[in-house]
Coordinates of N, CA, C and O and ligand atoms in Angstrom, one line a residue:
M15 N -37.2 -46.7 96.1 CA -36.1 -46.4 95.1 C -36.7 -45.8 93.9 O -36.3 -44.7 93.4
K16 N -37.7 -46.5 93.3 CA -38.3 -46.0 92.1 C -39.0 -44.6 92.3 O -38.8 -43.7 91.5
I17 N -39.6 -44.4 93.5 CA -40.3 -43.2 93.7 C -39.2 -42.1 93.9 O -39.4 -41.0 93.3
A18 N -38.2 -42.4 94.5 CA -37.1 -41.3 94.7 C -36.6 -40.9 93.4 O -36.4 -39.7 93.1
R19 N -36.4 -41.9 92.5 CA -35.9 -41.5 91.1 C -36.9 -40.7 90.4 O -36.5 -39.7 89.7
A20 N -38.2 -41.1 90.4 CA -39.2 -40.3 89.8 C -39.3 -38.9 90.3 O -39.4 -37.9 89.6
A21 N -39.1 -38.8 91.6 CA -39.2 -37.5 92.3 C -38.0 -36.6 91.8 O -38.1 -35.4 91.5
F22 N -36.9 -37.3 91.7 CA -35.7 -36.6 91.3 C -35.8 -36.0 89.8 O -35.5 -34.9 89.5
L23 N -36.3 -36.9 89.0 CA -36.5 -36.5 87.6 C -37.5 -35.4 87.4 O -37.3 -34.5 86.7
L24 N -38.6 -35.5 88.3 CA -39.6 -34.4 88.2 C -39.0 -33.1 88.7 O -39.2 -32.1 88.0
L25 N -38.2 -33.2 89.7 CA -37.6 -32.0 90.2 C -36.7 -31.3 89.1 O -36.7 -30.1 88.9
C26 N -35.9 -32.2 88.5 CA -35.0 -31.7 87.4 C -35.8 -31.1 86.3 O -35.4 -30.0 85.8
S27 N -36.9 -31.7 85.9 CA -37.6 -31.1 84.8 C -38.3 -29.8 85.2 O -38.4 -28.9 84.4
L28 N -38.7 -29.7 86.4 CA -39.4 -28.5 86.9 C -38.3 -27.4 86.9 O -38.6 -26.2 86.5
T29 N -37.1 -27.7 87.4 CA -36.1 -26.7 87.5 C -35.7 -26.2 86.1 O -35.6 -25.0 85.8
F30 N -35.6 -27.2 85.2 CA -35.3 -26.8 83.8 C -36.4 -25.9 83.2 O -36.1 -24.9 82.6
A31 N -37.7 -26.3 83.4 CA -38.8 -25.6 82.8 C -38.8 -24.2 83.4 O -39.0 -23.2 82.7
A32 N -38.5 -24.1 84.7 CA -38.6 -22.7 85.3 C -37.5 -21.9 84.7 O -37.7 -20.7 84.4
S33 N -36.3 -22.4 84.5 CA -35.2 -21.6 84.0 C -35.4 -21.3 82.5 O -35.0 -20.2 82.1
A34 N -36.0 -22.2 81.8 CA -36.2 -22.0 80.3 C -37.3 -20.9 80.0 O -37.2 -20.2 79.1
F35 N -38.3 -20.9 80.9 CA -39.4 -20.0 80.6 C -39.5 -18.9 81.5 O -40.5 -18.2 81.5
A36 N -38.6 -18.7 82.4 CA -38.6 -17.6 83.3 C -38.7 -16.2 82.6 O -38.0 -16.0 81.6
A37 N -39.6 -15.4 83.1 CA -39.6 -14.0 82.5 C -38.3 -13.3 82.8 O -37.7 -13.6 83.9
P38 N -37.9 -12.4 82.0 CA -36.7 -11.7 82.3 C -36.8 -10.9 83.6 O -37.8 -10.2 83.8
D39 N -35.9 -11.1 84.5 CA -36.0 -10.4 85.7 C -35.0 -9.2 85.7 O -34.3 -9.0 84.7
D40 N -35.0 -8.4 86.8 CA -34.2 -7.2 86.8 C -32.7 -7.5 86.7 O -32.0 -6.7 86.0
A41 N -32.3 -8.6 87.2 CA -30.9 -9.0 87.1 C -30.5 -9.2 85.7 O -29.4 -8.8 85.2
M42 N -31.3 -9.9 84.9 CA -31.0 -10.2 83.5 C -31.1 -8.8 82.7 O -30.2 -8.6 81.8
I43 N -32.0 -8.0 83.0 CA -32.1 -6.7 82.3 C -30.8 -5.9 82.6 O -30.2 -5.3 81.7
E44 N -30.4 -5.9 83.8 CA -29.2 -5.1 84.2 C -28.0 -5.7 83.5 O -27.1 -5.0 83.1
R45 N -27.9 -7.0 83.4 CA -26.8 -7.7 82.7 C -26.8 -7.3 81.3 O -25.8 -7.0 80.7
G46 N -28.0 -7.2 80.7 CA -28.1 -6.8 79.3 C -27.7 -5.4 79.1 O -27.0 -5.1 78.1
H47 N -28.0 -4.6 80.0 CA -27.5 -3.2 80.0 C -26.0 -3.1 79.9 O -25.4 -2.3 79.1
I48 N -25.3 -3.9 80.7 CA -23.9 -3.8 80.8 C -23.3 -4.3 79.5 O -22.4 -3.7 78.9
V49 N -23.8 -5.4 78.9 CA -23.3 -6.0 77.7 C -23.6 -5.0 76.6 O -22.8 -4.7 75.7
Y50 N -24.8 -4.3 76.6 CA -25.1 -3.4 75.6 C -24.2 -2.2 75.6 O -23.7 -1.7 74.5
Q51 N -23.8 -1.7 76.8 CA -22.9 -0.6 76.9 C -21.6 -0.9 76.2 O -21.0 0.0 75.6
K52 N -21.2 -2.1 76.4 CA -19.8 -2.5 75.8 C -19.9 -2.6 74.3 O -19.0 -2.0 73.6
W53 N -20.9 -3.3 73.7 CA -20.9 -3.7 72.3 C -21.7 -2.8 71.4 O -21.5 -2.7 70.2
C54 N -22.8 -2.2 72.0 CA -23.8 -1.6 71.1 C -23.8 -0.1 71.3 O -24.1 0.6 70.3
F55 N -23.6 0.4 72.5 CA -23.7 1.8 72.7 C -22.8 2.7 71.8 O -23.3 3.7 71.3
P56 N -21.6 2.2 71.5 CA -20.7 3.1 70.6 C -21.4 3.4 69.3 O -21.1 4.5 68.7
C57 N -22.3 2.6 68.8 CA -23.0 2.8 67.5 C -24.4 3.3 67.7 O -25.0 3.9 66.9
H58 N -25.0 2.8 68.8 CA -26.5 3.0 68.9 C -26.9 3.9 70.1 O -28.0 4.1 70.4
G59 N -25.9 4.5 70.7 CA -26.2 5.3 71.9 C -26.7 6.7 71.5 O -26.9 7.0 70.3
T60 N -26.9 7.5 72.5 CA -27.3 8.9 72.3 C -26.0 9.7 72.1 O -24.9 9.2 72.3
G61 N -26.2 10.9 71.7 CA -25.0 11.8 71.4 C -24.7 11.8 70.0 O -25.1 10.9 69.2
S62 N -23.9 12.7 69.5 CA -23.7 12.9 68.1 C -22.7 11.9 67.6 O -21.8 11.4 68.3
G63 N -22.8 11.6 66.3 CA -21.8 10.8 65.6 C -21.9 9.3 65.9 O -20.9 8.5 65.6
K64 N -23.0 8.8 66.5 CA -23.1 7.3 66.7 C -23.7 6.8 65.4 O -24.8 7.1 65.0
P65 N -22.9 6.0 64.6 CA -23.3 5.6 63.3 C -24.6 4.9 63.2 O -25.4 5.1 62.2
G66 N -24.9 4.0 64.1 CA -26.2 3.3 64.0 C -27.4 4.2 64.3 O -28.4 4.1 63.5
T67 N -27.2 5.1 65.2 CA -28.3 6.1 65.5 C -28.5 7.0 64.4 O -29.6 7.3 63.9
V68 N -27.4 7.5 63.8 CA -27.4 8.4 62.6 C -28.1 7.7 61.5 O -29.0 8.3 60.8
S69 N -27.8 6.5 61.2 CA -28.3 5.7 60.1 C -29.8 5.5 60.3 O -30.6 5.7 59.3
L70 N -30.2 5.1 61.5 CA -31.6 4.9 61.7 C -32.4 6.2 61.7 O -33.6 6.2 61.2
A71 N -31.8 7.3 62.2 CA -32.5 8.6 62.1 C -32.7 9.0 60.6 O -33.8 9.5 60.2
A72 N -31.7 8.7 59.8 CA -31.7 9.1 58.4 C -32.8 8.3 57.7 O -33.4 8.7 56.7
R73 N -33.1 7.1 58.2 CA -34.1 6.2 57.6 C -35.5 6.6 58.1 O -36.5 6.0 57.7
G74 N -35.5 7.6 59.0 CA -36.8 8.1 59.5 C -37.3 7.3 60.7 O -38.5 7.4 61.1
Q75 N -36.4 6.5 61.3 CA -36.8 5.7 62.5 C -36.9 6.6 63.7 O -36.0 7.3 64.1
K76 N -38.1 6.6 64.4 CA -38.2 7.4 65.6 C -38.7 6.5 66.7 O -39.8 5.8 66.6
P77 N -38.1 6.5 67.9 CA -36.8 7.1 68.2 C -35.7 6.4 67.5 O -35.9 5.2 67.2
A78 N -34.6 7.0 67.2 CA -33.5 6.4 66.5 C -32.6 5.6 67.5 O -31.8 4.7 67.1
V79 N -32.6 6.0 68.8 CA -31.8 5.3 69.8 C -32.5 4.0 70.2 O -33.7 4.0 70.6
L80 N -31.8 2.9 70.0 CA -32.4 1.6 70.3 C -33.0 1.5 71.7 O -34.1 0.9 71.9
E81 N -32.3 2.0 72.7 CA -32.7 1.9 74.0 C -34.1 2.6 74.3 O -34.7 2.4 75.3
E82 N -34.5 3.5 73.4 CA -35.7 4.3 73.6 C -36.9 3.6 72.9 O -38.0 4.1 73.0
R83 N -36.6 2.5 72.2 CA -37.7 1.9 71.4 C -38.5 1.0 72.2 O -38.1 0.4 73.2
A84 N -39.8 0.8 71.8 CA -40.7 -0.2 72.4 C -41.2 -1.2 71.4 O -42.2 -1.9 71.7
D85 N -40.6 -1.2 70.2 CA -41.2 -2.0 69.2 C -40.2 -3.2 68.7 O -40.5 -3.9 67.8
L86 N -39.1 -3.3 69.4 CA -38.1 -4.3 69.0 C -38.5 -5.6 69.6 O -39.0 -5.7 70.7
T87 N -38.4 -6.7 68.8 CA -38.6 -8.0 69.4 C -37.3 -8.7 69.6 O -36.3 -8.4 69.0
A88 N -37.3 -9.7 70.5 CA -36.1 -10.5 70.8 C -35.6 -11.2 69.6 O -34.4 -11.2 69.3
A89 N -36.5 -11.7 68.8 CA -36.1 -12.4 67.6 C -35.4 -11.5 66.6 O -34.4 -11.8 66.0
M90 N -35.9 -10.3 66.4 CA -35.3 -9.3 65.5 C -33.9 -8.9 66.0 O -33.0 -8.8 65.2
I91 N -33.8 -8.6 67.3 CA -32.5 -8.2 67.9 C -31.5 -9.3 67.6 O -30.4 -9.0 67.2
K92 N -31.9 -10.5 67.9 CA -30.9 -11.7 67.8 C -30.5 -11.8 66.3 O -29.3 -12.1 66.1
T93 N -31.4 -11.7 65.4 CA -31.1 -11.8 64.0 C -30.1 -10.8 63.6 O -29.1 -11.1 62.9
F94 N -30.3 -9.5 63.9 CA -29.4 -8.4 63.6 C -28.0 -8.7 64.2 O -27.0 -8.5 63.6
V95 N -28.0 -9.1 65.5 CA -26.7 -9.2 66.2 C -25.9 -10.4 65.6 O -24.7 -10.3 65.4
R96 N -26.6 -11.5 65.2 CA -25.8 -12.6 64.7 C -25.5 -12.5 63.2 O -24.6 -13.1 62.7
H97 N -26.2 -11.6 62.5 CA -25.9 -11.5 61.0 C -25.4 -10.2 60.6 O -24.8 -10.1 59.5
G98 N -25.6 -9.1 61.4 CA -25.1 -7.8 61.0 C -26.0 -7.2 60.0 O -26.9 -7.9 59.4
V99 N -25.8 -5.9 59.7 CA -26.6 -5.2 58.6 C -25.8 -4.0 58.2 O -25.2 -3.3 59.1
L100 N -25.8 -3.6 57.0 CA -25.0 -2.5 56.5 C -23.6 -2.6 57.1 O -22.9 -3.7 57.0
Y101 N -23.1 -1.6 57.8 CA -21.8 -1.7 58.4 C -21.9 -2.1 59.9 O -20.9 -2.0 60.6
M102 N -23.0 -2.6 60.4 CA -23.0 -3.3 61.7 C -22.5 -4.7 61.5 O -22.9 -5.5 60.7
P103 N -21.4 -5.0 62.3 CA -20.8 -6.3 62.1 C -21.7 -7.4 62.7 O -22.6 -7.1 63.6
M104 N -21.5 -8.7 62.3 CA -22.1 -9.8 63.1 C -21.3 -10.1 64.3 O -20.1 -9.8 64.3
F105 N -21.9 -10.5 65.3 CA -21.2 -10.8 66.6 C -21.2 -12.3 66.8 O -22.3 -13.0 66.7
R106 N -20.0 -12.9 67.0 CA -19.9 -14.3 67.2 C -20.2 -14.7 68.6 O -20.1 -13.8 69.5
K107 N -20.5 -16.0 68.9 CA -20.8 -16.4 70.2 C -19.6 -16.3 71.2 O -19.8 -16.3 72.4
T108 N -18.4 -16.2 70.6 CA -17.2 -16.0 71.4 C -17.2 -14.5 71.9 O -16.5 -14.2 72.8
E109 N -17.8 -13.6 71.2 CA -17.9 -12.2 71.6 C -19.1 -12.0 72.5 O -19.0 -11.4 73.6
I110 N -20.3 -12.4 72.0 CA -21.5 -12.2 72.8 C -22.1 -13.6 72.8 O -22.5 -14.1 71.8
S111 N -22.2 -14.2 74.0 CA -22.7 -15.5 74.2 C -24.2 -15.5 74.0 O -24.8 -14.4 74.0
D112 N -24.8 -16.7 73.8 CA -26.3 -16.7 73.7 C -27.0 -16.1 75.0 O -28.0 -15.4 74.9
A113 N -26.4 -16.4 76.1 CA -27.0 -15.9 77.4 C -26.9 -14.4 77.4 O -27.8 -13.7 77.8
E114 N -25.8 -13.9 76.9 CA -25.6 -12.4 76.9 C -26.6 -11.8 75.9 O -27.1 -10.7 76.1
L115 N -26.8 -12.5 74.8 CA -27.7 -12.0 73.8 C -29.1 -12.0 74.3 O -29.9 -11.0 74.1
D116 N -29.5 -13.0 75.1 CA -30.8 -13.1 75.7 C -30.9 -11.9 76.6 O -32.0 -11.2 76.7
A117 N -29.9 -11.5 77.3 CA -29.9 -10.4 78.3 C -30.0 -9.1 77.5 O -30.8 -8.2 78.0
I118 N -29.3 -8.9 76.4 CA -29.5 -7.7 75.6 C -30.9 -7.6 75.2 O -31.5 -6.5 75.2
A119 N -31.5 -8.7 74.7 CA -32.9 -8.7 74.2 C -33.8 -8.3 75.3 O -34.8 -7.5 75.1
A120 N -33.6 -8.8 76.5 CA -34.4 -8.5 77.7 C -34.3 -7.0 78.0 O -35.3 -6.3 78.3
Y121 N -33.1 -6.5 77.9 CA -32.9 -5.0 78.1 C -33.6 -4.2 77.1 O -34.3 -3.2 77.4
L122 N -33.4 -4.5 75.8 CA -34.0 -3.7 74.8 C -35.5 -3.8 74.6 O -36.1 -3.0 73.9
T123 N -36.1 -4.9 75.2 CA -37.6 -5.0 75.1 C -38.2 -4.7 76.4 O -39.4 -4.9 76.5
R124 N -37.5 -4.1 77.3 CA -38.1 -3.9 78.7 C -39.2 -2.9 78.6 O -40.0 -2.8 79.5
N125 N -39.2 -2.0 77.6 CA -40.2 -1.0 77.5 C -41.5 -1.4 76.7 O -42.4 -0.7 76.6
N126 N -41.4 -2.6 76.1 CA -42.5 -3.1 75.3 C -43.7 -3.3 76.1 O -43.6 -3.8 77.3
K127 N -44.8 -3.1 75.5 CA -46.1 -3.5 76.2 C -46.2 -5.0 76.2 O -45.8 -5.7 75.3
Q128 N -46.6 -5.5 77.4 CA -46.6 -7.0 77.6 C -47.8 -7.6 76.8 O -48.8 -7.0 76.7
Ligands
HEC6 C1 -20.3 -0.5 64.0 C2 -21.6 0.0 64.5 C3 -22.6 -0.8 65.1 C4 -22.5 -1.7 66.2 C5 -21.3 -1.9 67.0 C6 -23.8 -2.2 66.4 N1 -24.7 -1.8 65.4 FE1 -26.7 -2.3 65.3 N2 -26.8 -1.2 63.5 C7 -25.8 -0.5 63.0 C8 -26.2 0.1 61.7 C9 -25.4 1.0 60.8 C10 -27.6 -0.4 61.5 C11 -28.5 -0.2 60.3 C12 -29.3 1.1 60.5 C13 -30.2 1.3 59.3 O1 -30.9 0.3 58.9 O2 -30.1 2.3 58.7 C14 -27.9 -1.2 62.7 C15 -29.1 -1.8 62.9 C16 -29.5 -2.5 64.1 C17 -30.8 -3.0 64.3 C18 -32.0 -2.9 63.4 C19 -32.8 -1.7 63.8 C20 -34.0 -1.4 62.8 O3 -35.0 -0.9 63.3 O4 -33.9 -1.8 61.7 C21 -30.7 -3.6 65.6 C22 -31.9 -4.3 66.3 C23 -29.4 -3.5 66.1 N3 -28.6 -2.8 65.1 C24 -28.9 -3.9 67.3 C25 -27.6 -3.9 67.7 C26 -27.1 -4.4 68.9 C27 -28.0 -5.1 70.0 C28 -25.8 -4.2 69.0 C29 -24.8 -4.7 70.0 C30 -24.7 -6.1 70.2 C31 -25.4 -3.5 67.8 N4 -26.6 -3.3 67.0 C32 -24.1 -3.0 67.5 C33 -24.5 -0.3 63.5 C34 -24.0 -0.9 64.6

């Protein structure tokens, strides 16, 4: 009985550890792409008149399109999304859940050097 319980607890903690520390996989990056298209692309996409891209370009940021960058960190992305900046609104968890934000971060950091 005791051994079965210990084995069960071990299995639970291993499953938890695996899910908590798993590297972003393709499915998560793809999910992040979909969420990004909905909430971020209108301001940060390519093409003329995207206010986030225009603003970052004016600031001298190269590339100005977020999806082309390789220097963004997950922590930085999450801070901007939860707090906003200039006329970028903050996004609540009811709009973008923590899991969706993790997925956006995985998508936008996919080009970073490991
Ligand atoms: C209403 C337009 C708008 C929307 C929607 C928007 N942003 Fe922004 N974002 C901006 C503006 C404007 C800035 C500030 C640019 C500057 O500093 O000149 C910015 C800045 C940022 C920055 C900081 C970049 C840097 O190098 O300083 C990040 C990261 C970012 N946004 C991520 C996101 C993500 C992820 C989403 C979607 C969840 C999003 N933004 C949605 C307008 C927007």
